XYZ file of C-alpha atoms in Angstrom:
606
model
C 77.639 142.571 179.328
C 77.742 144.992 176.612
C 81.057 145.956 174.791
C 82.343 148.799 176.431
C 82.047 151.974 174.309
C 85.627 152.915 174.454
C 86.590 149.683 172.501
C 83.767 150.132 169.875
C 85.188 153.758 169.374
C 88.581 152.594 169.113
C 88.000 149.828 166.631
C 86.165 152.535 164.522
C 88.779 154.998 164.986
C 91.464 152.280 163.806
C 89.501 151.486 160.541
C 89.344 155.263 159.934
C 93.091 155.722 160.534
C 94.212 152.838 158.677
C 92.347 153.557 155.737
C 92.464 157.208 155.682
C 96.362 156.526 155.951
C 96.398 154.293 152.984
C 95.081 156.914 150.852
C 97.405 159.747 152.282
C 100.200 157.073 151.679
C 99.696 156.623 147.809
C 99.686 160.710 147.765
C 102.796 160.715 149.787
C 104.467 157.951 147.471
C 103.756 159.764 144.407
C 106.324 162.510 146.063
C 109.108 160.146 146.072
C 109.104 158.091 142.919
C 107.352 158.963 139.706
C 103.773 158.119 140.294
C 102.539 154.985 138.239
C 99.536 152.740 137.909
C 101.496 150.387 140.332
C 101.754 153.002 143.004
C 98.559 152.155 144.636
C 99.292 148.366 144.330
C 102.711 148.798 146.142
C 101.051 150.431 149.097
C 98.295 147.874 149.267
C 100.906 145.096 149.271
C 102.547 146.773 152.070
C 99.257 147.399 154.250
C 98.012 143.907 153.807
C 101.328 142.362 154.854
C 101.498 144.863 157.831
C 97.953 144.092 158.964
C 98.647 140.142 159.086
C 102.129 140.824 160.795
C 100.285 142.912 163.499
C 97.840 140.365 164.088
C 100.627 137.879 164.478
C 102.413 140.111 166.773
C 99.038 140.420 169.174
C 98.552 136.637 168.903
C 102.378 135.827 170.044
C 102.300 138.280 172.801
C 98.909 137.273 174.214
C 100.391 135.477 177.504
C 103.463 138.061 177.754
C 102.142 141.610 177.995
C 98.967 143.300 179.214
C 96.599 143.933 176.246
C 95.842 147.229 177.608
C 99.554 148.115 178.113
C 100.202 146.991 174.704
C 97.330 149.109 173.334
C 98.235 152.307 174.867
C 101.828 151.909 173.631
C 100.869 151.156 170.288
C 98.611 154.065 170.056
C 101.208 156.412 171.522
C 103.900 154.773 169.125
C 101.363 155.202 166.068
C 100.962 158.976 166.807
C 104.859 159.392 167.029
C 105.469 157.743 163.914
C 102.743 159.476 161.966
C 104.688 162.953 163.271
C 107.960 161.344 162.012
C 106.882 160.202 158.578
C 106.298 163.746 156.765
C 109.877 164.857 157.872
C 111.232 161.772 156.773
C 109.436 161.733 153.463
C 110.095 165.464 152.882
C 113.886 164.804 153.380
C 114.061 161.797 151.039
C 115.444 162.806 147.731
C 113.249 162.234 144.718
C 114.084 159.169 143.113
C 112.439 158.852 139.777
C 111.164 155.377 138.482
C 112.241 155.671 134.832
C 114.438 152.967 133.924
C 113.559 150.971 137.016
C 110.989 148.375 138.066
C 108.049 150.605 138.924
C 106.364 148.296 141.230
C 109.289 147.027 143.121
C 110.530 150.530 143.417
C 107.486 151.571 144.997
C 107.325 148.414 147.346
C 110.753 149.159 148.618
C 110.057 152.774 149.381
C 106.832 151.922 150.967
C 108.144 149.275 152.973
C 110.941 151.456 154.134
C 108.642 154.633 155.133
C 105.015 153.191 155.501
C 105.705 149.615 156.816
C 106.632 150.813 160.369
C 103.609 152.902 160.754
C 100.951 150.347 159.475
C 102.563 147.696 161.311
C 102.138 149.356 164.719
C 98.828 150.567 163.815
C 97.740 147.036 162.601
C 98.211 145.939 166.401
C 95.154 148.052 167.522
C 92.143 146.113 166.344
C 93.461 142.854 167.274
C 94.127 144.391 170.940
C 90.416 145.447 171.012
C 89.304 141.845 170.558
C 91.008 140.787 173.586
C 89.962 143.706 175.566
C 86.280 143.360 174.579
C 86.450 139.608 175.578
C 83.395 138.043 177.603
C 79.936 137.262 176.743
C 78.623 135.953 173.170
C 82.215 135.884 171.101
C 80.138 136.398 167.528
C 77.982 139.188 168.541
C 81.208 141.099 170.061
C 83.466 140.353 166.964
C 80.746 141.363 164.768
C 80.078 144.642 166.775
C 83.944 145.627 166.796
C 84.249 144.704 162.874
C 81.277 146.421 162.130
C 82.637 149.660 163.957
C 85.951 149.041 162.188
C 84.441 148.694 158.686
C 82.309 151.916 159.065
C 85.416 153.801 160.168
C 87.300 152.390 157.371
C 84.924 153.676 154.700
C 84.475 157.087 156.473
C 88.505 157.131 156.714
C 88.754 156.520 152.874
C 86.345 158.983 151.637
C 87.636 161.713 154.283
C 90.995 161.552 153.161
C 90.394 161.591 149.537
C 87.765 164.144 149.288
C 88.189 166.255 152.392
C 91.591 165.919 154.164
C 93.727 166.714 151.338
C 91.603 169.701 150.158
C 91.251 171.297 153.608
C 94.586 170.462 155.321
C 97.003 169.059 152.636
C 99.041 165.997 152.612
C 101.626 166.441 155.634
C 98.949 168.362 157.852
C 96.467 165.533 157.012
C 99.320 162.752 158.309
C 99.842 165.195 161.374
C 96.056 165.286 162.288
C 95.762 161.759 162.332
C 98.942 161.487 164.602
C 96.837 163.785 167.106
C 93.825 161.645 166.635
C 96.003 158.578 167.676
C 97.362 160.348 170.684
C 93.884 161.110 171.804
C 93.180 157.623 171.596
C 95.857 156.759 173.578
C 94.963 158.871 176.144
C 91.352 157.555 175.932
C 92.738 153.799 176.203
C 94.420 154.585 179.472
C 92.973 153.063 182.717
C 91.492 155.406 185.157
C 91.549 159.547 185.278
C 94.995 159.739 186.921
C 96.578 157.789 184.111
C 94.521 159.558 181.425
C 95.689 163.019 182.796
C 99.315 161.579 182.768
C 98.823 160.396 179.254
C 97.363 164.021 178.058
C 100.301 165.688 179.759
C 102.761 163.392 177.961
C 101.118 163.984 174.880
C 100.864 167.868 175.298
C 104.662 167.856 175.931
C 105.457 165.875 173.000
C 103.315 167.866 170.639
C 105.249 170.863 171.957
C 108.641 169.473 171.439
C 107.635 168.611 167.827
C 106.117 171.978 167.147
C 109.366 173.536 168.184
C 111.651 171.660 165.899
C 111.739 171.447 162.102
C 109.731 168.342 161.792
C 106.470 169.967 162.403
C 104.300 168.343 159.733
C 102.189 171.208 160.025
C 104.802 173.626 158.758
C 106.646 171.317 156.280
C 106.850 172.429 152.568
C 105.191 169.697 150.410
C 106.758 171.302 147.072
C 110.443 171.010 146.283
C 111.616 173.351 143.745
C 115.014 171.983 143.479
C 116.978 175.215 143.600
C 114.267 177.087 141.725
C 111.936 179.908 142.978
C 108.743 178.467 144.207
C 106.068 180.852 142.640
C 102.901 179.097 144.006
C 101.626 175.540 145.516
C 98.371 174.360 145.790
C 97.025 170.730 147.376
C 93.927 168.973 146.166
C 92.913 165.309 145.907
C 94.776 165.175 142.556
C 98.084 166.102 143.947
C 100.244 168.799 144.869
C 100.526 171.406 141.974
C 103.535 173.767 141.949
C 104.563 176.715 139.837
C 108.101 177.308 139.905
C 110.780 179.496 138.122
C 114.383 178.982 137.271
C 117.017 179.643 134.623
C 114.466 181.890 132.784
C 111.818 179.267 132.311
C 108.497 179.069 134.246
C 107.020 175.668 134.586
C 104.089 173.816 136.400
C 104.794 170.529 138.180
C 102.456 167.796 139.668
C 103.690 165.788 142.511
C 107.217 167.254 142.249
C 107.845 165.010 139.119
C 105.257 165.361 136.271
C 106.018 168.710 134.521
C 102.887 169.695 132.871
C 104.316 172.247 130.976
C 106.176 175.811 130.896
C 107.598 178.354 128.501
C 110.647 178.228 126.587
C 110.508 177.099 122.669
C 106.959 178.271 122.203
C 106.576 176.669 118.676
C 107.866 173.045 119.268
C 106.623 172.252 122.700
C 103.773 174.332 123.025
C 101.864 176.290 119.985
C 102.503 174.052 117.083
C 100.438 171.165 118.436
C 97.801 173.645 118.688
C 98.021 174.931 115.410
C 98.581 172.070 113.316
C 94.984 170.225 113.877
C 93.432 173.447 112.945
C 95.052 173.610 109.404
C 93.415 170.448 108.712
C 90.016 172.054 109.056
C 88.754 174.111 106.270
C 86.842 176.672 108.920
C 87.172 175.604 112.433
C 84.942 177.196 114.750
C 84.434 174.913 117.698
C 87.744 173.774 119.193
C 88.216 171.422 122.334
C 91.398 170.780 124.120
C 91.802 167.575 126.401
C 94.450 168.097 128.937
C 94.851 171.958 128.670
C 97.692 172.141 131.446
C 99.459 175.448 131.111
C 97.508 176.661 128.043
C 100.162 176.892 125.644
C 98.835 174.336 123.200
C 95.281 175.533 123.437
C 96.576 179.089 123.232
C 97.331 178.581 119.453
C 93.485 178.787 118.867
C 93.575 182.550 119.733
C 95.382 183.286 116.502
C 92.352 181.656 114.636
C 89.139 182.844 113.526
C 87.218 180.489 116.145
C 83.959 181.273 117.794
C 84.765 178.972 121.119
C 87.770 177.471 122.703
C 87.059 174.777 125.224
C 89.924 173.907 127.673
C 89.374 170.797 129.472
C 91.644 169.923 132.429
C 90.850 167.321 135.209
C 92.838 169.405 137.933
C 90.931 172.446 138.706
C 93.760 174.387 140.413
C 95.853 173.951 137.182
C 93.512 176.129 135.188
C 93.502 178.693 137.779
C 97.348 178.724 138.042
C 97.871 178.686 134.216
C 95.651 181.738 134.084
C 97.535 183.817 136.500
C 101.257 182.619 135.899
C 101.278 181.691 132.089
C 99.014 184.444 130.499
C 102.013 186.238 129.081
C 103.066 183.238 126.913
C 99.771 181.251 126.241
C 98.211 184.127 124.603
C 96.089 184.818 127.791
C 93.565 181.881 126.384
C 92.045 181.561 129.905
C 90.786 184.973 129.757
C 89.705 185.114 126.211
C 85.992 185.781 125.645
C 85.557 182.804 123.622
C 87.122 180.552 126.049
C 85.101 178.019 128.075
C 86.760 176.171 131.105
C 85.723 172.759 131.872
C 87.416 171.204 135.284
C 86.476 167.692 134.584
C 87.799 164.444 133.282
C 87.996 164.512 129.674
C 86.264 161.267 128.865
C 83.475 162.182 131.201
C 82.967 165.359 129.349
C 82.880 163.971 126.049
C 80.506 161.102 126.864
C 78.065 163.352 128.737
C 77.905 166.575 126.380
C 75.784 166.892 123.502
C 77.965 169.598 121.896
C 79.898 168.855 118.627
C 83.278 170.206 117.859
C 85.236 170.880 114.614
C 88.418 169.980 116.110
C 89.487 167.884 119.184
C 93.032 168.086 120.294
C 94.230 165.635 122.915
C 97.682 166.786 124.185
C 100.437 165.032 125.317
C 100.048 162.817 128.400
C 102.767 160.875 130.627
C 101.866 157.273 129.334
C 102.800 155.553 132.809
C 100.669 157.660 135.006
C 97.347 156.167 136.519
C 94.192 156.547 134.553
C 96.047 157.741 131.461
C 95.503 154.360 129.418
C 91.863 155.322 129.598
C 92.587 158.085 127.072
C 93.712 155.521 124.423
C 91.092 153.351 124.650
C 89.019 152.275 121.595
C 85.717 153.532 123.460
C 87.123 157.033 124.256
C 88.391 157.190 120.600
C 84.891 156.398 119.596
C 83.331 158.964 121.925
C 85.627 161.580 120.435
C 84.605 160.637 116.827
C 80.596 160.802 117.892
C 81.225 164.351 119.210
C 83.039 165.706 115.797
C 81.291 167.588 113.224
C 80.954 166.112 109.638
C 84.295 167.602 108.699
C 85.643 167.160 112.125
C 89.265 166.335 113.031
C 90.793 164.648 116.185
C 94.462 164.891 117.043
C 96.039 162.787 119.512
C 99.586 163.906 120.164
C 101.888 161.156 121.784
C 105.335 161.746 123.248
C 107.605 159.003 121.283
C 110.377 159.470 123.721
C 108.479 158.213 126.468
C 107.041 155.086 124.645
C 108.191 151.508 123.484
C 107.359 149.871 120.366
C 104.278 147.983 122.016
C 102.871 150.763 123.445
C 102.840 152.634 120.242
C 101.691 149.723 118.286
C 98.820 149.318 120.810
C 97.382 152.909 120.387
C 98.211 153.026 116.744
C 96.277 149.933 116.174
C 93.224 150.981 118.299
C 93.237 154.405 116.514
C 92.873 152.594 113.308
C 89.830 150.640 114.413
C 88.003 154.024 115.018
C 89.734 156.242 112.330
C 90.584 153.886 109.498
C 91.862 156.974 107.354
C 94.213 158.101 110.213
C 97.404 159.820 109.124
C 100.644 160.481 110.941
C 102.113 163.857 111.465
C 105.153 165.271 113.372
C 105.442 168.027 116.089
C 109.251 168.439 115.261
C 112.133 166.667 113.803
C 113.623 165.957 116.808
C 115.513 162.469 117.444
C 115.938 162.570 121.318
C 112.521 163.986 122.142
C 110.202 163.456 119.183
C 106.572 164.231 119.270
C 103.816 162.820 116.819
C 100.089 163.014 116.131
C 97.743 160.596 115.255
C 95.104 162.527 113.197
C 91.661 161.116 112.552
C 88.874 162.408 110.357
C 84.974 162.095 111.036
C 84.286 161.684 107.374
C 85.892 163.650 104.513
C 89.534 164.305 104.699
C 90.733 167.885 103.973
C 91.951 168.477 100.278
C 95.620 169.692 99.789
C 94.056 173.084 98.300
C 92.449 173.409 101.754
C 95.342 173.082 103.897
C 97.431 175.189 101.642
C 94.689 177.832 102.213
C 94.882 177.301 106.044
C 98.598 177.884 105.948
C 98.156 181.168 103.961
C 95.742 182.476 106.521
C 98.032 181.413 109.539
C 100.760 183.421 107.933
C 98.473 186.437 107.554
C 97.429 186.055 111.157
C 100.811 186.595 112.314
C 101.920 183.221 113.472
C 105.740 182.983 113.264
C 106.247 179.582 113.074
C 107.774 178.849 109.700
C 107.266 175.191 109.958
C 103.508 176.005 109.473
C 103.460 178.871 107.303
C 106.529 178.499 105.132
C 106.250 176.975 101.767
C 106.053 173.199 102.088
C 106.295 173.409 105.663
C 103.024 171.822 106.973
C 103.581 168.862 104.581
C 107.163 168.468 106.086
C 105.325 167.732 109.256
C 103.266 164.943 107.503
C 104.613 161.509 107.875
C 102.075 159.879 105.829
C 99.066 157.314 105.971
C 98.807 155.217 108.895
C 96.485 152.578 107.050
C 99.562 151.248 105.359
C 100.330 149.462 108.950
C 97.024 148.126 109.150
C 98.206 144.598 108.174
C 101.261 144.970 110.354
C 99.088 145.889 113.429
C 96.369 143.143 112.797
C 97.628 141.036 115.578
C 98.200 143.688 118.114
C 96.031 143.504 121.183
C 94.071 146.647 121.425
C 93.721 149.095 124.328
C 89.943 148.809 125.701
C 88.209 149.629 128.771
C 87.784 146.073 129.573
C 91.511 145.359 128.774
C 93.619 148.374 129.778
C 96.848 147.095 128.775
C 98.445 150.484 127.660
C 99.246 151.804 131.092
C 100.281 148.590 132.439
C 102.654 148.363 129.561
C 104.081 151.820 129.818
C 104.787 151.515 133.471
C 106.878 148.395 132.942
C 108.958 149.410 129.920
C 112.533 149.798 130.529
C 114.150 153.313 129.599
C 116.729 151.393 127.239
C 113.857 150.203 125.271
C 112.304 153.721 124.826
C 115.672 154.774 123.972
C 115.739 152.412 121.135
C 112.413 153.023 119.914
C 113.009 156.695 119.665
C 116.405 156.553 118.056
C 115.989 153.635 115.704
C 112.675 151.974 115.782
C 110.578 155.097 115.191
C 112.673 156.794 112.608
C 112.709 153.318 110.773
C 108.713 153.249 110.902
C 108.314 156.740 110.053
C 110.377 156.215 106.771
C 108.013 153.294 105.842
C 105.164 155.313 106.294
C 106.563 158.365 104.271
C 107.464 155.853 101.415
C 103.963 154.881 101.369
C 102.919 158.596 101.333
C 104.866 158.664 98.279
C 102.637 156.003 96.629
C 99.486 157.260 97.932
C 97.204 160.007 96.426
C 95.678 160.421 99.713
C 96.550 164.268 99.762
C 98.415 164.837 96.539
C 101.770 165.380 95.071
C 102.999 168.241 97.332
C 101.834 166.318 100.469
C 104.191 163.280 99.149
C 107.063 165.825 98.182
C 106.687 167.512 101.787
C 106.637 163.754 103.536
C 109.976 163.185 101.777
C 111.395 166.319 102.413
C 110.543 165.827 106.377
C 111.882 162.631 106.366
C 115.249 163.866 104.965
C 115.497 166.725 107.480
C 114.879 164.105 110.312
C 117.717 161.791 108.787
C 120.139 164.892 108.696
C 119.450 165.754 112.274
C 119.839 162.067 113.404
C 123.055 161.668 111.447
C 124.393 164.673 113.334
C 123.136 163.858 116.821
C 124.321 160.325 116.261
C 127.620 161.496 115.143
C 127.410 159.339 112.084
C 130.570 159.441 109.812
C 131.416 162.464 107.603
C 130.259 160.826 104.145
C 126.958 159.809 105.876
C 126.179 163.297 107.181
C 127.216 165.183 103.793
C 124.905 162.756 101.983
C 122.206 163.480 104.390
C 123.041 167.423 103.894
C 122.750 167.130 100.289
C 119.485 165.365 100.202
C 117.998 167.967 102.801
C 119.464 171.033 100.238
C 117.521 169.156 97.341
C 114.336 168.492 99.043
C 113.630 171.289 101.605
C 113.044 174.932 100.663
C 115.775 177.267 101.346
C 113.671 179.490 103.320
C 113.081 176.943 106.083
C 116.903 176.437 106.510
C 117.950 179.923 106.778
C 117.886 181.009 110.374
C 118.612 178.438 113.260
C 115.587 177.322 114.664
C 116.048 174.853 117.656
C 112.243 174.429 117.926
C 112.250 172.085 115.214
C 115.256 169.720 115.774
C 118.636 169.471 117.376
C 120.358 170.091 114.169
C 120.525 173.869 115.107
C 121.698 173.181 118.579
C 124.312 170.739 117.239
C 125.532 173.723 114.733
C 125.750 175.943 117.544
C 127.950 173.733 119.539
C 130.146 173.223 116.405
C 130.757 177.002 116.033
C 131.697 177.385 119.839
C 134.226 174.518 119.275
C 132.236 171.789 121.287
C 130.825 169.952 118.336
C 132.012 166.744 116.938
């Protein structure tokens, strides 16, 4: 006898629900713990264990309970759990994985919330095997497994490409719950049982919709006390714009702050201006990871012909153009701007366009996929798209890196850009940002950068760390090539060995703190010392690198509350090397130095 259609349908639906739920759970986990490359692995571990446990339960109860009764109960219980899950996740306080074990944290949270749901759902397919017994075993199992496999493929595709965009995260999980309830009704024996099951499901749904745990009405963005201005859901995550404390910013998955407005120069425009100063006449500029557009907005002040903003999340560009135009120089609406909603790597590999300047913005190192933006192959494709005098600037968040991650990227970068130089975005000790700058061929001369500095001042840019005397050279640390011998044995980050993001996701916060407070400042001093001995740019560059190092040391001495004599010595060195115009007005956009001075005047400083 042929297999009853109902069991084939349930086997296929089980595959659809399991794989769709796995995709949705990866997105849900990202709302609770900071998303890392290990998030998918954590869900996969729980799913595999739960599937095995479900099969074991069915085997152990084969002679104790009715297969049909257990199947109906499992389907209705799965529906109930899927309606419970969004509310439980929404109520969970964001934990954050920084300073913790990313993989174990993910497994723990996934087991707590996803484990029961997956376990109950895992009972369904083995029970269909029992209910479809009779006739040729191989043919029946093959048909059921085929239906389950096709359903699983359809479920994973539907969740990733359709459900999240059409319904959103919580609604998609709720829709799966309704589907399982319908399967429970279908699995009942006889018309009367199915009618009773349908009535019970309708009553249960009505009760859920009348409560605060209705997954179709739950908020998916947590503004954390701030005002929620907008929220969009997509396969890339939950994108929200929030405002609080006079600051507006954009978030991805409730953890990852893309950008906001506050200190425009240090955090926003300066990383966009500096690379443009290193080219004699930039006309075509590309920004990888444009986010809110504050870094790219710097290009509006320059005499460029085209500004290309590449951002992988389409909703980010739309929200940035709507909510941040007043602080990003309305770059999204500038006539010279071209918006590209695509993965930056794919765009550079596919396009035939060439650019004078390519700027790769800050990326959180441990997020899935970010490591591909630091591979040798990616750096090579960027270089291939540069014009003859082209400049590539890769910004890096030192405060989110350990020494191994920095060395890996620096070594990989040097393989492609052997004349690479290191630049500061600021003089902070606690949140330093630096740039690796590489050149397609000829490097800019000292005279070219001086001319570009003057042009920027005439354009009305009010960042004195770019337009003031000696200022750009104070951001210059020195040539990276001096570290080539030290970095020779460091494993490179490549497409076939993507070690960077796995390192970043496992590095302890204490290691990061040690690197930004001690390791990197010491490294910067060594590189700056090499700049004094190098004629790479000229004497003014070496003088500026020494002045920048002095200012960073003074800032560090104040922040770390070093002895008074050490601070006095550092202050004297700054007064000797740094032009007085740069030290006049307090500028918290450059260093904690002025924040510390403000606290001192208010009687709170050390």
